[in-house]
């Protein structure tokens, strides 16, 4: 298929173009502000589908709303009619089209123009009245509160929240693109004539800011967002996309002694603690047991002997493991255990515990295997 995408360099356009290419669509006609206007007639002559994403949302003059959101739509549709091309057209509108403001009026005018075009030509049209869209590549400090908050909070810049109780309806960019690709195949969800994105998140502005501040502090707290919460999950992905390019990494506290090191990576109340343990050659670590705490050991570099002895018994159980064959060893409660580096190089073990270490209730009793 030959696909025409107007507004191809915009936030939604960039995401759509990338995903279309990922899906194997190679014949893309990309049209944006810097495109030679004479190419529009060439593109509309043989395109099989139009994604009309171009528009104006923050002009210098109010008149530019109508010029950008109605005027260019009229130009596009006139070019399609001139070339006698009645291919399907998808247009991005806004929920503000139902409001009495200059931006909303211009988007409503564009919608009406497209619906009239469909009646006149028999073309299939898909009008998406989108709420606030958020995700990677959205321009901060422009027209998206989420993008601005993500960018500024990630860089220790101030933000302004006039009313934290304001309720926002948001759609995530991946969900928008997924809906667009479905429309390309003729599969759309419509309500009162307008196409809908399946998942809409309704969240208070103050909650968004609270979550973003929490994401920022998570590097120090070694915490993670609640990935079972669909909004929190995609908001975290969005926040990370706004990190400064010299700020992708952050240091961890390494507890180092002559035996090696122990470094905690993540700690969560719901999913436990994740750590990396490094042991020097010949070193034994552990020799303790737990009442309720459980662990998993995975040797990722080197060779190790993991030993167990059930409390109150004398039998020692040996497990020889190495990075040559990755296998997880469960550490049950009630067994004193250790891990011995049997190799000539450092032993690196990834460790998980079902709960973060609590110095007030360590549940760790030292007893040699």
XYZ file of N, CA, C and O in Angstrom, residues 19-165:
588
model
N 6.306 2.984 13.287
C 5.603 1.708 13.433
C 5.158 1.154 12.085
O 5.164 -0.067 11.877
N 4.789 2.026 11.162
C 4.451 1.544 9.819
C 5.643 0.843 9.192
O 5.516 -0.233 8.586
N 6.814 1.442 9.339
C 8.024 0.816 8.788
C 8.333 -0.485 9.506
O 8.773 -1.460 8.883
N 8.094 -0.509 10.823
C 8.294 -1.753 11.568
C 7.394 -2.859 11.049
O 7.762 -4.045 11.079
N 6.202 -2.470 10.595
C 5.225 -3.451 10.107
C 5.430 -3.804 8.638
O 4.661 -4.575 8.069
N 6.450 -3.205 8.013
C 6.754 -3.572 6.635
C 6.166 -2.674 5.575
O 6.245 -2.989 4.377
N 5.554 -1.547 5.970
C 5.027 -0.608 4.977
C 6.173 0.288 4.506
O 6.689 1.109 5.262
N 6.549 0.147 3.249
C 7.713 0.864 2.717
C 7.352 2.042 1.833
O 8.138 2.983 1.691
N 6.172 2.014 1.207
C 5.775 3.087 0.300
C 5.051 4.185 1.077
O 3.810 4.234 1.126
N 5.833 5.042 1.717
C 5.279 6.110 2.539
C 5.547 7.461 1.893
O 6.691 7.783 1.566
N 4.492 8.240 1.719
C 4.622 9.608 1.230
C 4.540 10.528 2.451
O 3.470 10.680 3.054
N 5.658 11.123 2.820
C 5.723 11.936 4.035
C 5.601 13.406 3.672
O 6.373 13.934 2.863
N 4.641 14.074 4.302
C 4.371 15.478 3.989
C 4.320 16.276 5.284
O 3.569 15.960 6.205
N 5.137 17.343 5.331
C 5.172 18.198 6.516
C 5.416 19.638 6.089
O 5.414 19.954 4.888
N 5.659 20.495 7.065
C 5.795 21.926 6.787
C 6.918 22.230 5.802
O 6.823 23.177 5.016
N 7.987 21.449 5.853
C 9.131 21.728 4.991
C 9.081 20.966 3.663
O 10.034 20.979 2.892
N 7.945 20.311 3.384
C 7.804 19.572 2.129
C 7.405 20.521 0.997
O 6.601 21.429 1.191
N 7.945 20.293 -0.170
C 7.580 21.073 -1.349
C 6.075 20.897 -1.601
O 5.605 19.783 -1.838
N 5.282 21.990 -1.541
C 3.822 21.873 -1.709
C 3.406 21.204 -3.011
O 2.330 20.595 -3.083
N 4.256 21.294 -4.043
C 3.893 20.692 -5.334
C 3.821 19.169 -5.257
O 3.211 18.523 -6.121
N 4.429 18.598 -4.209
C 4.410 17.137 -4.073
C 3.051 16.607 -3.627
O 2.760 15.421 -3.797
N 2.216 17.488 -3.066
C 0.929 17.021 -2.553
C 0.087 16.412 -3.669
O -0.510 15.343 -3.497
N 0.025 17.065 -4.822
C -0.755 16.520 -5.936
C -0.192 15.200 -6.438
O -0.938 14.315 -6.866
N 1.127 15.066 -6.366
C 1.764 13.811 -6.795
C 1.401 12.692 -5.829
O 1.065 11.571 -6.232
N 1.457 13.009 -4.538
C 1.155 11.997 -3.523
C -0.305 11.574 -3.541
O -0.634 10.389 -3.343
N -1.214 12.554 -3.742
C -2.640 12.214 -3.696
C -3.116 11.525 -4.968
O -4.248 11.036 -5.025
N -2.268 11.468 -5.969
C -2.667 10.845 -7.225
C -2.804 9.333 -7.099
O -3.720 8.738 -7.658
N -1.861 8.717 -6.355
C -1.898 7.246 -6.313
C -1.807 6.663 -4.916
O -1.558 5.476 -4.748
N -1.995 7.478 -3.857
C -1.951 6.915 -2.501
C -3.192 6.057 -2.264
O -4.261 6.299 -2.826
N -3.033 5.052 -1.424
C -4.126 4.117 -1.124
C -4.816 4.411 0.202
O -5.873 3.857 0.494
N -4.185 5.278 1.006
C -4.749 5.618 2.320
C -4.072 6.907 2.774
O -2.873 7.105 2.529
N -4.838 7.753 3.449
C -4.288 9.023 3.937
C -4.414 9.083 5.461
O -5.510 8.922 6.006
N -3.283 9.299 6.127
C -3.274 9.649 7.556
C -3.069 11.163 7.619
O -1.952 11.653 7.425
N -4.126 11.887 7.875
C -4.049 13.353 7.907
C -3.851 13.801 9.361
O -4.810 13.958 10.119
N -2.595 13.981 9.716
C -2.243 14.323 11.099
C -1.821 15.776 11.240
O -1.644 16.257 12.368
N -1.636 16.466 10.133
C -1.157 17.851 10.189
C -2.218 18.744 10.823
O -3.423 18.556 10.630
N -1.763 19.732 11.568
C -2.679 20.669 12.196
C -1.931 21.725 12.980
O -0.707 21.661 13.128
N -2.680 22.696 13.474
C -2.115 23.798 14.258
C -2.756 23.783 15.631
O -3.986 23.722 15.761
N -1.923 23.802 16.685
C -2.498 23.829 18.028
C -1.956 24.949 18.909
O -2.484 25.189 19.980
N -0.901 25.623 18.470
C -0.412 26.768 19.237
C 0.156 27.819 18.274
O 1.362 27.983 18.143
N -0.737 28.541 17.595
C -0.277 29.521 16.616
C 0.070 30.860 17.249
O -0.250 31.120 18.408
N 0.732 31.706 16.463
C 1.028 33.063 16.921
C -0.220 33.930 16.863
O -0.424 34.807 17.684
N -1.057 33.685 15.852
C -2.300 34.420 15.673
C -3.469 33.447 15.673
O -3.376 32.344 15.130
N -4.610 33.850 16.256
C -5.767 32.961 16.351
C -6.264 32.521 14.980
O -6.782 31.413 14.823
N -6.087 33.378 13.978
C -6.559 33.034 12.650
C -5.859 31.826 12.066
O -6.382 31.169 11.152
N -4.675 31.526 12.586
C -3.923 30.379 12.067
C -4.578 29.056 12.432
O -4.305 28.031 11.796
N -5.417 29.054 13.465
C -6.144 27.829 13.806
C -6.967 27.370 12.602
O -6.874 26.222 12.161
N -7.799 28.281 12.092
C -8.678 27.910 10.979
C -7.876 27.631 9.713
O -8.177 26.694 8.966
N -6.841 28.404 9.509
C -6.008 28.205 8.322
C -5.345 26.833 8.334
O -5.300 26.134 7.310
N -4.828 26.426 9.503
C -4.107 25.154 9.587
C -5.004 23.950 9.716
O -4.735 22.892 9.125
N -6.078 24.068 10.496
C -6.914 22.908 10.783
C -8.082 22.738 9.809
O -8.612 21.645 9.655
N -8.491 23.824 9.164
C -9.542 23.742 8.147
C -8.953 23.945 6.755
O -9.194 23.160 5.835
N -8.144 24.986 6.623
C -7.633 25.356 5.300
C -6.814 24.269 4.638
O -7.045 23.928 3.467
N -5.872 23.685 5.364
C -5.041 22.652 4.748
C -5.837 21.375 4.506
O -5.593 20.659 3.532
N -6.811 21.091 5.375
C -7.676 19.938 5.136
C -8.436 20.119 3.831
O -8.562 19.181 3.029
N -8.915 21.331 3.592
C -9.607 21.635 2.343
C -8.669 21.441 1.146
O -9.054 20.865 0.118
N -7.430 21.900 1.291
C -6.439 21.734 0.210
C -6.170 20.264 -0.072
O -6.093 19.836 -1.230
N -6.011 19.489 0.979
C -5.745 18.051 0.829
C -6.897 17.347 0.120
O -6.685 16.581 -0.830
N -8.130 17.607 0.582
C -9.283 16.936 -0.009
C -9.514 17.387 -1.447
O -9.904 16.572 -2.306
N -9.227 18.646 -1.724
C -9.364 19.143 -3.098
C -8.374 18.437 -4.014
O -8.693 18.117 -5.178
N -7.177 18.181 -3.508
C -6.168 17.487 -4.301
C -6.586 16.048 -4.576
O -6.393 15.524 -5.683
N -7.185 15.397 -3.577
C -7.682 14.029 -3.778
C -8.797 14.013 -4.824
O -8.825 13.142 -5.715
N -9.719 14.981 -4.741
C -10.823 15.047 -5.705
C -10.307 15.339 -7.113
O -10.789 14.764 -8.097
N -9.323 16.226 -7.186
C -8.732 16.565 -8.484
C -8.162 15.327 -9.162
O -8.264 15.171 -10.391
N -7.582 14.458 -8.357
C -6.981 13.232 -8.896
C -7.958 12.057 -8.926
O -7.549 10.922 -9.200
N -9.223 12.356 -8.596
C -10.266 11.323 -8.608
C -9.864 10.122 -7.758
O -10.027 8.961 -8.145
N -9.313 10.418 -6.576
C -8.835 9.380 -5.657
C -9.736 9.367 -4.423
O -9.693 10.291 -3.601
N -10.560 8.349 -4.306
C -11.491 8.246 -3.176
C -10.996 7.261 -2.127
O -11.786 6.561 -1.492
N -9.691 7.236 -1.913
C -9.131 6.319 -0.909
C -9.576 6.744 0.490
O -9.978 7.891 0.704
N -9.505 5.838 1.468
C -9.877 6.189 2.840
C -8.983 7.295 3.400
O -7.793 7.371 3.091
N -9.591 8.133 4.247
C -8.863 9.226 4.891
C -9.099 9.157 6.394
O -10.250 9.103 6.849
N -8.013 9.163 7.144
C -8.073 9.211 8.606
C -7.575 10.579 9.045
O -6.515 11.034 8.600
N -8.326 11.231 9.907
C -7.936 12.551 10.385
C -7.912 12.565 11.903
O -8.751 11.941 12.570
N -6.915 13.257 12.462
C -6.856 13.427 13.914
C -7.512 14.751 14.281
O -7.056 15.821 13.885
N -8.592 14.631 15.026
C -9.260 15.807 15.569
C -9.033 15.827 17.074
O -8.118 15.170 17.579
N -9.846 16.559 17.783
C -9.661 16.709 19.232
C -11.011 16.753 19.922
O -12.021 17.189 19.326
N -11.034 16.315 21.180
C -12.271 16.413 21.967
C -12.691 17.871 22.135
O -13.839 18.164 22.431
N -11.752 18.796 21.889
C -12.099 20.218 21.976
C -12.969 20.662 20.808
O -13.494 21.787 20.817
N -13.149 19.811 19.808
C -14.041 20.143 18.707
C -15.472 20.327 19.188
O -16.295 20.926 18.496
N -15.775 19.818 20.366
C -17.109 19.981 20.943
C -17.215 21.261 21.770
O -18.284 21.559 22.323
N -16.125 22.031 21.879
C -16.096 23.234 22.708
C -16.131 24.498 21.849
O -15.761 24.495 20.681
N -16.552 25.581 22.484
C -16.671 26.858 21.788
C -15.423 27.706 22.028
O -15.438 28.670 22.784
N -14.321 27.302 21.390
C -13.099 28.099 21.439
C -12.457 28.057 20.057
O -12.808 27.224 19.231
N -11.541 28.982 19.767
C -10.974 29.047 18.407
C -10.368 27.738 17.929
O -10.550 27.340 16.766
N -9.644 27.051 18.803
C -9.037 25.779 18.413
C -10.114 24.750 18.134
O -10.101 24.060 17.099
N -11.086 24.636 19.062
C -12.158 23.670 18.893
C -12.977 23.926 17.643
O -13.335 22.991 16.913
N -13.266 25.194 17.359
C -14.040 25.529 16.162
C -13.293 25.124 14.892
O -13.905 24.636 13.933
N -11.984 25.326 14.885
C -11.202 24.976 13.692
C -11.161 23.465 13.484
O -11.219 22.984 12.348
N -11.066 22.696 14.584
C -11.063 21.236 14.460
C -12.439 20.733 14.021
O -12.539 19.806 13.211
N -13.503 21.371 14.546
C -14.870 20.990 14.146
C -15.082 21.284 12.665
O -15.706 20.485 11.937
N -14.552 22.401 12.194
C -14.689 22.746 10.780
C -13.990 21.710 9.902
O -14.495 21.329 8.835
N -12.828 21.246 10.351
C -12.113 20.207 9.613
C -12.884 18.905 9.587
O -12.930 18.205 8.555
N -13.505 18.557 10.716
C -14.327 17.342 10.774
C -15.489 17.426 9.789
O -15.739 16.494 9.014
N -16.224 18.547 9.859
C -17.400 18.714 9.006
C -17.017 18.638 7.531
O -17.739 18.047 6.710
N -15.884 19.238 7.202
C -15.415 19.214 5.824
C -15.169 17.775 5.361
O -15.524 17.397 4.237
N -14.590 16.974 6.242
C -14.286 15.588 5.876
C -15.566 14.764 5.734
O -15.684 13.934 4.818
N -16.533 14.989 6.626
C -17.789 14.251 6.532
C -18.530 14.608 5.235
O -19.135 13.746 4.590
N -18.491 15.868 4.843
C -19.109 16.277 3.592
C -18.397 15.654 2.401
O -19.018 15.245 1.418
N -17.084 15.584 2.513
C -16.272 14.963 1.470
C -16.667 13.491 1.299
O -16.772 12.990 0.172
N -16.906 12.807 2.430
C -17.301 11.394 2.362
C -18.638 11.233 1.650
O -18.823 10.311 0.837
N -19.583 12.136 1.934
C -20.895 12.062 1.273
C -20.765 12.305 -0.228
O -21.424 11.667 -1.044
N -19.903 13.240 -0.571
C -19.749 13.631 -1.972
C -19.024 12.581 -2.798
O -19.380 12.337 -3.963
N -18.009 11.953 -2.201
C -17.140 11.057 -2.982
C -17.368 9.578 -2.690
O -16.910 8.725 -3.455
N -18.035 9.276 -1.581
C -18.185 7.877 -1.189
C -16.966 7.317 -0.487
O -16.887 6.112 -0.204
N -16.013 8.184 -0.198
C -14.784 7.757 0.492
C -15.095 7.360 1.937
O -15.982 7.928 2.585
N -14.339 6.390 2.415
C -14.416 6.017 3.831
C -13.551 6.984 4.640
O -12.383 7.203 4.301
N -14.132 7.573 5.669
C -13.365 8.515 6.495
C -13.394 8.055 7.948
O -14.391 7.506 8.419
N -12.276 8.281 8.628
C -12.136 7.931 10.044
C -11.728 9.193 10.798
O -10.621 9.708 10.599
N -12.610 9.697 11.632
C -12.325 10.909 12.398
C -12.076 10.517 13.848
O -12.982 10.043 14.541
N -10.841 10.699 14.296
C -10.474 10.386 15.681
C -10.505 11.661 16.512
O -9.680 12.557 16.307
N -11.474 11.756 17.405
C -11.510 12.867 18.365
C -10.660 12.451 19.576
O -11.136 11.791 20.500
N -9.410 12.865 19.557
C -8.465 12.416 20.580
C -8.478 13.334 21.791
O -8.528 14.565 21.646
N -8.394 12.758 22.994
C -8.103 13.572 24.181
C -6.604 13.866 24.211
O -5.924 13.747 23.186
N -6.069 14.230 25.362
C -4.637 14.509 25.474
C -3.840 13.240 25.157
O -4.092 12.181 25.728
N -2.877 13.369 24.258
C -2.030 12.239 23.884
C -0.660 12.427 24.533
O -0.105 13.526 24.503
N -0.118 11.348 25.110
C 1.197 11.444 25.744
C 2.043 10.251 25.343
O 1.537 9.219 24.922
N 3.350 10.414 25.501
C 4.291 9.356 25.160
C 5.591 9.955 24.666
O 5.798 11.170 24.710
N 6.486 9.091 24.210
C 7.807 9.540 23.760
C 7.693 10.483 22.570
O 6.784 10.382 21.755
N 8.645 11.412 22.487
C 8.823 12.335 21.360
C 7.816 13.469 21.334
O 7.795 14.237 20.378
N 6.990 13.577 22.363
C 6.087 14.732 22.418
C 6.895 15.959 22.866
O 7.746 15.859 23.752
N 6.628 17.086 22.273
C 7.413 18.298 22.518
C 7.086 18.896 23.889
O 5.934 19.245 24.151
N 8.066 19.023 24.787
C 7.800 19.616 26.108
C 7.698 21.135 26.034
O 8.175 21.767 25.085
N 7.085 21.708 27.063
C 6.931 23.163 27.154
C 6.284 23.735 25.895
O 6.656 24.818 25.416
N 5.308 22.982 25.385
C 4.603 23.427 24.178
C 3.100 23.324 24.403
O 2.464 24.289 24.774
N 2.537 22.142 24.221
C 1.089 22.025 24.417
C 0.691 20.765 25.176
O -0.467 20.405 25.206
N 1.668 20.083 25.778
C 1.372 18.864 26.522
C 1.882 18.999 27.954
O 3.084 19.138 28.178
N 0.952 18.971 28.913
C 1.345 19.071 30.320
C 2.202 17.879 30.721
O 3.185 18.032 31.455
N 1.851 16.694 30.248
C 2.606 15.498 30.619
C 4.042 15.598 30.111
O 5.003 15.320 30.843
N 4.218 15.996 28.856
C 5.560 16.132 28.301
C 6.367 17.176 29.066
O 7.552 16.973 29.377
N 5.723 18.295 29.394
C 6.409 19.361 30.131
C 6.822 18.895 31.518
O 7.955 19.115 31.950
N 5.906 18.235 32.210
C 6.216 17.758 33.561
C 7.338 16.723 33.522
O 8.251 16.751 34.356
N 7.269 15.790 32.579
C 8.316 14.765 32.467
C 9.677 15.419 32.224
O 10.665 15.100 32.902
N 9.728 16.310 31.277
C 10.991 16.970 30.899
C 11.555 17.772 32.066
O 12.741 17.659 32.409
N 10.719 18.587 32.687
C 11.205 19.472 33.746
C 11.583 18.710 35.014
O 12.619 18.987 35.631
N 10.760 17.764 35.416
C 11.051 17.010 36.639
C 12.329 16.192 36.467
O 13.151 16.097 37.384
N 12.531 15.620 35.284
C 13.744 14.832 35.038
C 15.002 15.689 35.095
O 16.096 15.185 35.325
N 14.836 17.003 34.917
C 15.993 17.910 34.884
C 16.043 18.881 36.065
O 16.781 19.864 36.037
N 15.249 18.617 37.093
C 15.209 19.482 38.274
C 14.759 20.900 37.933
O 15.177 21.880 38.577
N 13.916 21.044 36.935
C 13.370 22.347 36.567
C 12.002 22.522 37.223
O 11.290 21.546 37.468
N 11.605 23.756 37.511
C 10.320 23.978 38.182
C 9.136 23.667 37.271
O 9.235 23.758 36.039
N 8.028 23.285 37.872
C 6.777 23.087 37.144
C 5.694 23.910 37.828
O 5.822 24.282 38.998
N 4.633 24.188 37.096
C 3.509 24.949 37.633
C 2.249 24.108 37.552
O 1.891 23.629 36.467
N 1.591 23.913 38.680
C 0.330 23.176 38.733
C -0.707 24.111 39.333
O -0.730 24.348 40.539
N -1.557 24.648 38.488
C -2.550 25.615 38.964
C -3.645 24.949 39.797
O -4.074 25.493 40.805
N -4.085 23.781 39.368
C -5.147 23.083 40.091
C -4.906 21.585 40.019
O -5.198 20.947 39.000
N -4.381 20.985 41.081
C -4.086 19.538 41.059
C -5.328 18.664 40.951
O -5.222 17.478 40.654
N -6.512 19.238 41.192
C -7.747 18.454 41.142
C -8.329 18.353 39.737
O -9.317 17.645 39.525
